[in-house]
CSV table of C-alpha atoms in Angstrom, one decimal:
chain,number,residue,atom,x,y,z
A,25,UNK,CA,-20.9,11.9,-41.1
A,26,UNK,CA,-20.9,10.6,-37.7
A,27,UNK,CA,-23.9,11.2,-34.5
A,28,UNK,CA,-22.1,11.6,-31.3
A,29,UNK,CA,-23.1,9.6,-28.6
A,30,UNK,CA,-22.3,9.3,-24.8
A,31,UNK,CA,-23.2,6.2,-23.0
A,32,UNK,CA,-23.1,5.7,-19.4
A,33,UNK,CA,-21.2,2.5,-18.6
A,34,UNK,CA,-21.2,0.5,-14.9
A,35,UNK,CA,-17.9,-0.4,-14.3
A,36,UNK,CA,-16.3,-2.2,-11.2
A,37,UNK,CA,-14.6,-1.5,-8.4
A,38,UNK,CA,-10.5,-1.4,-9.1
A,39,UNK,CA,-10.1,-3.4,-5.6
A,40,UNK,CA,-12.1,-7.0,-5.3
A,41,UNK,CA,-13.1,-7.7,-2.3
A,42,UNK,CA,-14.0,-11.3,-0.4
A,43,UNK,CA,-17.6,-11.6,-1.3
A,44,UNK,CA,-20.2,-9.7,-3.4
A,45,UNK,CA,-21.4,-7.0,-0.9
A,46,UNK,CA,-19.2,-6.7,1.8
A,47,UNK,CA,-20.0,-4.6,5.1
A,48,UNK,CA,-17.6,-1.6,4.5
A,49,UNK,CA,-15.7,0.3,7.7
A,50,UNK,CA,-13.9,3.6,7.1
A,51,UNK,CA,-11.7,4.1,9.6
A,52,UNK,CA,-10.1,7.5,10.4
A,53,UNK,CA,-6.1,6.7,10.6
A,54,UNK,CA,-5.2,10.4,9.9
A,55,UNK,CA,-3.4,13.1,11.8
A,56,UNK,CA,-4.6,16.6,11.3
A,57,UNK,CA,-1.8,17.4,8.6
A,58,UNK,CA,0.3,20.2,9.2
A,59,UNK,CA,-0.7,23.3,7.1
A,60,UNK,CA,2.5,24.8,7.1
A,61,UNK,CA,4.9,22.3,6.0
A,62,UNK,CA,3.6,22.8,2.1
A,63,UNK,CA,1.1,25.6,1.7
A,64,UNK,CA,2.6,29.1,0.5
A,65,UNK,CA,1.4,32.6,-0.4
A,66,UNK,CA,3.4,34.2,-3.4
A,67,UNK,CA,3.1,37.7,-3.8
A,68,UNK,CA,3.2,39.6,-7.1
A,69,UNK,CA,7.0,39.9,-6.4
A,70,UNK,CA,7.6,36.5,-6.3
A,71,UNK,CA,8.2,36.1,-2.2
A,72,UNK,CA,7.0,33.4,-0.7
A,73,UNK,CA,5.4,33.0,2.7
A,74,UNK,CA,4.0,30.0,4.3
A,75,UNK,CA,0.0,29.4,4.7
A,76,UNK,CA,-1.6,28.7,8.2
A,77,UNK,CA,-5.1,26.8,8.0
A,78,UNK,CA,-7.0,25.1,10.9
A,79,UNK,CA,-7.1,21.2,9.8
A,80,UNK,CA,-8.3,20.2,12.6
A,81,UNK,CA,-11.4,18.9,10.9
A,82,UNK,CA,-10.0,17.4,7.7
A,83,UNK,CA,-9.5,13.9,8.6
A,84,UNK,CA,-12.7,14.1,9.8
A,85,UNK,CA,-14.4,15.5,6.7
A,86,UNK,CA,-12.7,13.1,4.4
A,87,UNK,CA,-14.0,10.0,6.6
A,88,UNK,CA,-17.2,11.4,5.9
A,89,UNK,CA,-17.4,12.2,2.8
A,90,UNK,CA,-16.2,8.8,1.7
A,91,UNK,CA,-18.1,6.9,3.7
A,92,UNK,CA,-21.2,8.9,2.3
A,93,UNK,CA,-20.2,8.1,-1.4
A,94,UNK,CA,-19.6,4.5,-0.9
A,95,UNK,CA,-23.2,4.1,0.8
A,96,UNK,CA,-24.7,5.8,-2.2
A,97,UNK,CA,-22.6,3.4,-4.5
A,98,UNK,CA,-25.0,0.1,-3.9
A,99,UNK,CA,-21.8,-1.8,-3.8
A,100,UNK,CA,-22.0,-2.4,-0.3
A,101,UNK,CA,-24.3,-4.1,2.1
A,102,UNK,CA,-23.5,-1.8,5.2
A,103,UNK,CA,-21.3,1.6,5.4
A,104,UNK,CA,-19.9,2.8,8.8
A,105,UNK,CA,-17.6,5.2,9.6
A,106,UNK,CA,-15.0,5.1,12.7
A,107,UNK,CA,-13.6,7.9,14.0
A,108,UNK,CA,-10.7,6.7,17.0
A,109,UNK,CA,-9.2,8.8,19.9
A,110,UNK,CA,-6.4,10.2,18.5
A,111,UNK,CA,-4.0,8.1,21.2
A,112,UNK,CA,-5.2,5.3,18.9
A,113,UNK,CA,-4.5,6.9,15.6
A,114,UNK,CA,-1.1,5.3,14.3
A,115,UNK,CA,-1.5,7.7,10.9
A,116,UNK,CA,1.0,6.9,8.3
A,117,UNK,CA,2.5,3.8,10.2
A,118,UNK,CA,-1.4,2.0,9.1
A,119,UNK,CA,-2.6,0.0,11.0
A,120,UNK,CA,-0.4,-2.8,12.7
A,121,UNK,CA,-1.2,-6.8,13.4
A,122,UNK,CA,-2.6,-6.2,16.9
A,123,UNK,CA,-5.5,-4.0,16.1
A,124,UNK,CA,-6.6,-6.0,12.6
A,125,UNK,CA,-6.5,-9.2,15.0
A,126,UNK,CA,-8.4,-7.0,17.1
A,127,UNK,CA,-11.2,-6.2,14.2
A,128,UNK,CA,-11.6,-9.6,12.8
A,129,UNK,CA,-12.4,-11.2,16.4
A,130,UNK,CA,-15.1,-8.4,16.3
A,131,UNK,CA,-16.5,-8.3,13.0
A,132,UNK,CA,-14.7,-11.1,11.1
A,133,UNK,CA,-16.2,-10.5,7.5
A,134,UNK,CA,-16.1,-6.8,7.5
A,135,UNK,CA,-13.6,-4.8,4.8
A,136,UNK,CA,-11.4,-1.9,6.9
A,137,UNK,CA,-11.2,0.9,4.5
A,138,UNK,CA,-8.2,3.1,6.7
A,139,UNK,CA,-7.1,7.0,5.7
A,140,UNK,CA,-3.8,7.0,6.9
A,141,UNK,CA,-2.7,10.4,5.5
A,142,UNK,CA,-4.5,12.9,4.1
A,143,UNK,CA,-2.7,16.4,3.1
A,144,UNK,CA,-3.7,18.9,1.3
A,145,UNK,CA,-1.3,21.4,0.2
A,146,UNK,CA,-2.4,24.8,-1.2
A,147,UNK,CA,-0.3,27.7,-3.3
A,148,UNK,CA,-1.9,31.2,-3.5
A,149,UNK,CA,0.0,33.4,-6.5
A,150,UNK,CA,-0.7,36.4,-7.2
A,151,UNK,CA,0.1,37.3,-11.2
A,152,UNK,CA,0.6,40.2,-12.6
A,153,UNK,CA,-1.2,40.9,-16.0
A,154,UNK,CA,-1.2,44.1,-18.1
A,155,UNK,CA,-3.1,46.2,-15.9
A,156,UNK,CA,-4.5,43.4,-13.9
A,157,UNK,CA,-3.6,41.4,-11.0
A,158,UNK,CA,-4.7,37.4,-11.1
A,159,UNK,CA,-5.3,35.7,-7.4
A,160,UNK,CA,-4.6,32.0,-8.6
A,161,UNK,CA,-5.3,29.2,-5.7
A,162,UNK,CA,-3.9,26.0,-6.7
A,163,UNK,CA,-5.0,22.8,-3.9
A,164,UNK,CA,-2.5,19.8,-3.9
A,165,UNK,CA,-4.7,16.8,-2.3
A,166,UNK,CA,-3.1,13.4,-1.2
A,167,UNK,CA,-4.6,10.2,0.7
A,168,UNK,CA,-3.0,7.2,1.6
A,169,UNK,CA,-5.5,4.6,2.1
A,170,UNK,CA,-5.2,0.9,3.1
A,171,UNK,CA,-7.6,-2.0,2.3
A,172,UNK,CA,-7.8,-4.7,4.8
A,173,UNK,CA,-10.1,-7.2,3.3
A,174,UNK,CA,-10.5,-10.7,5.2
A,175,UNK,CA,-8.5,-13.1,3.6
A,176,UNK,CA,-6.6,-11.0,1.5
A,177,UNK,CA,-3.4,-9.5,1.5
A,178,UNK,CA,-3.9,-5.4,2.5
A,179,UNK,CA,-4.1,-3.3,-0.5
A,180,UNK,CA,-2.5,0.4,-0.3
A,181,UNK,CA,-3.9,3.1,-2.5
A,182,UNK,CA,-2.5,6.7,-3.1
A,183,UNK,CA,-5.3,9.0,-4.5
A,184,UNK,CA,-4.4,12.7,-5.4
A,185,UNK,CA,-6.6,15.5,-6.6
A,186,UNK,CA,-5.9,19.0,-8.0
A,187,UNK,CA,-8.8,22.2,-7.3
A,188,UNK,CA,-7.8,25.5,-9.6
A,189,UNK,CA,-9.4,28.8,-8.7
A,190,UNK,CA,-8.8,31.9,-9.9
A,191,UNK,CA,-10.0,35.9,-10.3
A,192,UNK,CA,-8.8,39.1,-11.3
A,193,UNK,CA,-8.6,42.6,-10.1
A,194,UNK,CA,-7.2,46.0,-10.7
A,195,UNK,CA,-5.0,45.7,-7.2
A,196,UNK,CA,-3.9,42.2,-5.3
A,197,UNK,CA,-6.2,42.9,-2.9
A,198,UNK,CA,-9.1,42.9,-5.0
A,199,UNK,CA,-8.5,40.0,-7.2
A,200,UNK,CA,-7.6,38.3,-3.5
A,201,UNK,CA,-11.4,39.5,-2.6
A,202,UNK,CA,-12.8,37.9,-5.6
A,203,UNK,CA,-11.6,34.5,-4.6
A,204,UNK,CA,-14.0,31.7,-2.9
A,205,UNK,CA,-13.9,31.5,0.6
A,206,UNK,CA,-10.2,29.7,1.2
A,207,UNK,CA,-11.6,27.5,4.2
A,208,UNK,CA,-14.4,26.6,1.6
A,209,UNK,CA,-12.3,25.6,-0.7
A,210,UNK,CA,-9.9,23.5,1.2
A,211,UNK,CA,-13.1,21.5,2.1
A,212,UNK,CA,-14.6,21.3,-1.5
A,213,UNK,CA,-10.7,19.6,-2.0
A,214,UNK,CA,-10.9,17.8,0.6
A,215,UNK,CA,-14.4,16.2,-0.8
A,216,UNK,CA,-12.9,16.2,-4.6
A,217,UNK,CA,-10.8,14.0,-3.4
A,218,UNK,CA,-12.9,11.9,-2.1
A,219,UNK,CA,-14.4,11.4,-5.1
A,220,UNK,CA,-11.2,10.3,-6.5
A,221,UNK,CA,-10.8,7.5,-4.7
A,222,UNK,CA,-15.0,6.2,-5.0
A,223,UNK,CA,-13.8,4.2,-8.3
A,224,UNK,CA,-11.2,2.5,-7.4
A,225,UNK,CA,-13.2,1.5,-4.2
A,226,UNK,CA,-16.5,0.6,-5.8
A,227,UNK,CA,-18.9,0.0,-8.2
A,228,UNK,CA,-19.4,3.9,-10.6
A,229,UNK,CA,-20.6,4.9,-13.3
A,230,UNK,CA,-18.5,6.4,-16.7
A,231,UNK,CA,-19.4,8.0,-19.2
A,232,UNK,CA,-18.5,7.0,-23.0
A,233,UNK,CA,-18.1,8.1,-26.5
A,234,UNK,CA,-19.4,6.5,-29.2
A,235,UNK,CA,-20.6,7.1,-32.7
A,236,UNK,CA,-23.2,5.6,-35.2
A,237,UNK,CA,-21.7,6.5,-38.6
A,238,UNK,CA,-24.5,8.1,-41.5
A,239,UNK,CA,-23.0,8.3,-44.9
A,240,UNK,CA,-24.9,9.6,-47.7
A,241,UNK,CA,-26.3,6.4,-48.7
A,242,UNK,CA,-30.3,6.1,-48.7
A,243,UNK,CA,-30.2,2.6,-46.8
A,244,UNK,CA,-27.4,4.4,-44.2
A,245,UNK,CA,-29.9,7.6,-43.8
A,246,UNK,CA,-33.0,5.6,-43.1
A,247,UNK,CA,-30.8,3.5,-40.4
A,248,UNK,CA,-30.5,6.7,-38.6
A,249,UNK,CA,-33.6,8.1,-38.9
A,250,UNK,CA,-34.8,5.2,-37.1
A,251,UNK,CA,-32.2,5.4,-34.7
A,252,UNK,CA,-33.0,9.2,-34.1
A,253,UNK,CA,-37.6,7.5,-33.5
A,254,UNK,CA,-35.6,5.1,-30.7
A,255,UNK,CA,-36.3,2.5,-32.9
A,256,UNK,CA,-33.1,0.9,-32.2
A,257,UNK,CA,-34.0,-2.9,-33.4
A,258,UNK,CA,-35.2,-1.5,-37.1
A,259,UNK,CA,-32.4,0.3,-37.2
A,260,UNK,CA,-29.6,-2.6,-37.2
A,261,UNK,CA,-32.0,-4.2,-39.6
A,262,UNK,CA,-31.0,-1.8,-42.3
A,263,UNK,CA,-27.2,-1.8,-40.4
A,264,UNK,CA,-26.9,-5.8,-41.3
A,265,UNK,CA,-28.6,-5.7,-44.7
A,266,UNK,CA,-25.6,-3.1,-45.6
A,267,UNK,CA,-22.8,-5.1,-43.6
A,268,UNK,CA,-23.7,-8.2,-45.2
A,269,UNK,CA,-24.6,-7.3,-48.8
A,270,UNK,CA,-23.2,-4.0,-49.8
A,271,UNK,CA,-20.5,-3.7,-52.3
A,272,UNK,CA,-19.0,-0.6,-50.5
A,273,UNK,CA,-15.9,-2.2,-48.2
A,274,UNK,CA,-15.9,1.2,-46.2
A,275,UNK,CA,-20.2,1.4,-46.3
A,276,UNK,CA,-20.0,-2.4,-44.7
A,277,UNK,CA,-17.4,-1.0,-41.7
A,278,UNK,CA,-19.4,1.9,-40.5
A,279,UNK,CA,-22.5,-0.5,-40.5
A,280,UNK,CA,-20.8,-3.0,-38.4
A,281,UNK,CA,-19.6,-0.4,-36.0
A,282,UNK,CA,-23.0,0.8,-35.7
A,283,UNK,CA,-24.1,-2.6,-34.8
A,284,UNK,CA,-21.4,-2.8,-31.7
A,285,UNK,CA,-23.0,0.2,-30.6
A,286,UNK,CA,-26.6,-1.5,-30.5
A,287,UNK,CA,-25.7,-4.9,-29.2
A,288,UNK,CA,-23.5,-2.8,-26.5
A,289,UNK,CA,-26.6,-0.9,-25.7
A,290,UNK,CA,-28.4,-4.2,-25.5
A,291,UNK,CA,-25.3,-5.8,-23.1
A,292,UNK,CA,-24.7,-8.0,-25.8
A,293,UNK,CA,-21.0,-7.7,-25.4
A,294,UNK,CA,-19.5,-10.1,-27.6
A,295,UNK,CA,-21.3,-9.8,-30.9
A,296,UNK,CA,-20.3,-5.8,-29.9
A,297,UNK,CA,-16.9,-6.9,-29.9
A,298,UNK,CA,-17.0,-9.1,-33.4
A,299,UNK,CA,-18.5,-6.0,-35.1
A,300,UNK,CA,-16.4,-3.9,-33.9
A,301,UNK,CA,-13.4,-6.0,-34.9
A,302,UNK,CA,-15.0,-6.2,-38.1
A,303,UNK,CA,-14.9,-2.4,-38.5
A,304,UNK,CA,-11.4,-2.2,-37.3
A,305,UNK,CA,-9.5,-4.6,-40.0
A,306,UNK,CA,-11.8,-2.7,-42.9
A,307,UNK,CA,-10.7,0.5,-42.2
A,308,UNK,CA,-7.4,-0.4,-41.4
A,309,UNK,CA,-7.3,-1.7,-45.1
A,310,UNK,CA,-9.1,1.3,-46.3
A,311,UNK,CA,-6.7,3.1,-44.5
A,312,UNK,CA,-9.2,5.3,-43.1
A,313,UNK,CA,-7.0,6.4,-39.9
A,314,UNK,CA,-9.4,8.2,-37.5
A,315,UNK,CA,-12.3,5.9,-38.0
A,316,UNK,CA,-9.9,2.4,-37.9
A,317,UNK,CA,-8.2,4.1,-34.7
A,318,UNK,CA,-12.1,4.7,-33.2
A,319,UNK,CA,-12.9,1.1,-34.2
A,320,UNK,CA,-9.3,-0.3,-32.3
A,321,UNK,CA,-10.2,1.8,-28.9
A,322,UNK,CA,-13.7,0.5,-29.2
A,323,UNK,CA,-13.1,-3.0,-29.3
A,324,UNK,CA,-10.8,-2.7,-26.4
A,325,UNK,CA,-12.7,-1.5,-24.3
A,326,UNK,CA,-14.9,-3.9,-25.4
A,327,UNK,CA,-12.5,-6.6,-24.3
A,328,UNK,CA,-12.1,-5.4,-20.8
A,329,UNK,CA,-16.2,-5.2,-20.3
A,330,UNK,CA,-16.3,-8.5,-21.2
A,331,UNK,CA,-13.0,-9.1,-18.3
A,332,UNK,CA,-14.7,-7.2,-15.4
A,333,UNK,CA,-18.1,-9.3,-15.7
């Protein structure tokens, strides 16, 4: 018997930047993309025509949007956002020597966050079903993004996204009608993506499994019971009274994986990580091969807490 249990992790940012929070700059580098060059309607004959959007305002809202989320990510000391003439926008060429010379004589210690590209590319289809028509929109997002970080060498992302819609109707038309609002939804993309990019850019949150194993054993039962009250500490009392002194090899394992998941809980990562081990070789022995394969995973990531501290 296992309780399922999600556990919401702080993990860092993928890029590391010069100092412990940096003043942050998103810079618009982006052309409006052109709409035309990907986007296409199929019809329920399978022709294709190509899709005309305004994205005018695109670049714009994707500036925005990540500037917003890395403001709300308390990994930076100051967000901005700067949105250049477009005679100054150099879009996927980045951003050349003479204008990062340019920034660091103005704000020297500042990280350049720059959107050189963004495109997002959308397929309408229209499906025929047994009596039904489906209206599937399908929007293809891609930003290039480049890190100029004083001191460091410039760090160049690519972040993509995928939005699915869908609806149905007896006609085209009407399972067309039923669709959100296109414009709408190339904007809600346009933010997805966004969103995409926040981890690898700073400090988030993520969610994770874990379980705290019950067996049928009295001493196992009145473990969880406490654990179910939030008495956590009473709990791993029982946990290492059965890890140390029962007879039961696979009894011991599931107690010690139940105390990685307390001393994880109490940032304890290390004795998380013995136990955890611990649980792994026994059922590996046992050969009991979805609990040693949960105990493996678990001390892994395990190991790279421990690395991003």
């Amino acid at each position: 018997w296992t309780h399922q249990l999600q556990m919401s992790t702080l993990r860092p940012a993928h890029v590391q930047y010069h100092r412990a929070y940096p003043n942050v700059i998103v810079v618009n580098n982006s052309i409006a993309p052109n709409s035309k060059e990907n986007s296409r309607f199929i019809d329920a004959n399978g022709k294709q025509y190509r899709i005309d959007f305004n994205t005018d305002s695109i670049p714009y809202l994707m500036a925005m949007s990540l500037g917003t989320l890395l403001h709300d990510s308390y990994t930076f000391n100051n967000v901005e956002v700067l949105l250049p003439d477009s005679n100054e926008i150099t879009g996927i060429e980045g951003i050349n020597t003479q204008q990062k010379t340019k920034w660091q004589e103005i704000a020297p210690n500042d990280v350049h966050i720059v959107i050189n590209t963004i495109r997002p590319m959308a397929t309408m289809s229209i499906i025929p079903l047994d009596g039904l028509f489906c209206s599937e929109l399908v929007i293809a997002s891609v930003a290039q993004l480049q890190c100029i970080i004083p001191g460091k060498e410039d760090i160049y992302l690519t972040v993509n996204d995928t939005l699915y819609c869908s609806a149905y109707g007896e006609t085209p038309e009407i399972a067309q009608m039923y669709l959100p609002d296109f414009n709408e939804c190339i904007e809600e993309a346009v933010v997805s993506l966004s969103q995409q990019a926040l981890p690898l850019l700073a400090h988030h949150q993520s969610i994770v499994e874990r379980c705290i194993f019950i067996t049928g054993h009295p001493a196992m039962k009145d473990a969880f019971r406490y654990w179910e009250n939030n008495q956590h500490l009473e709990a791993s009392y029982i946990w290492k009274y059965v890890y140390n002194l029962a007879d039961n090899k696979g009894r011991r394992a599931k107690a010690a994986a139940n105390l990685a998941v307390y001393y994880e809980l109490n940032d304890n990562y290390e004795k998380a990580l013995k136990y955890a081990q611990e649980a792994a070789k026994t059922f590996v022995e046992l050969k009991y091969t979805t609990e040693a394969e949960y105990a493996i995973n678990y001390g892994i990531d395990l190991e790279k807490r421990i690395k991003e501290r």
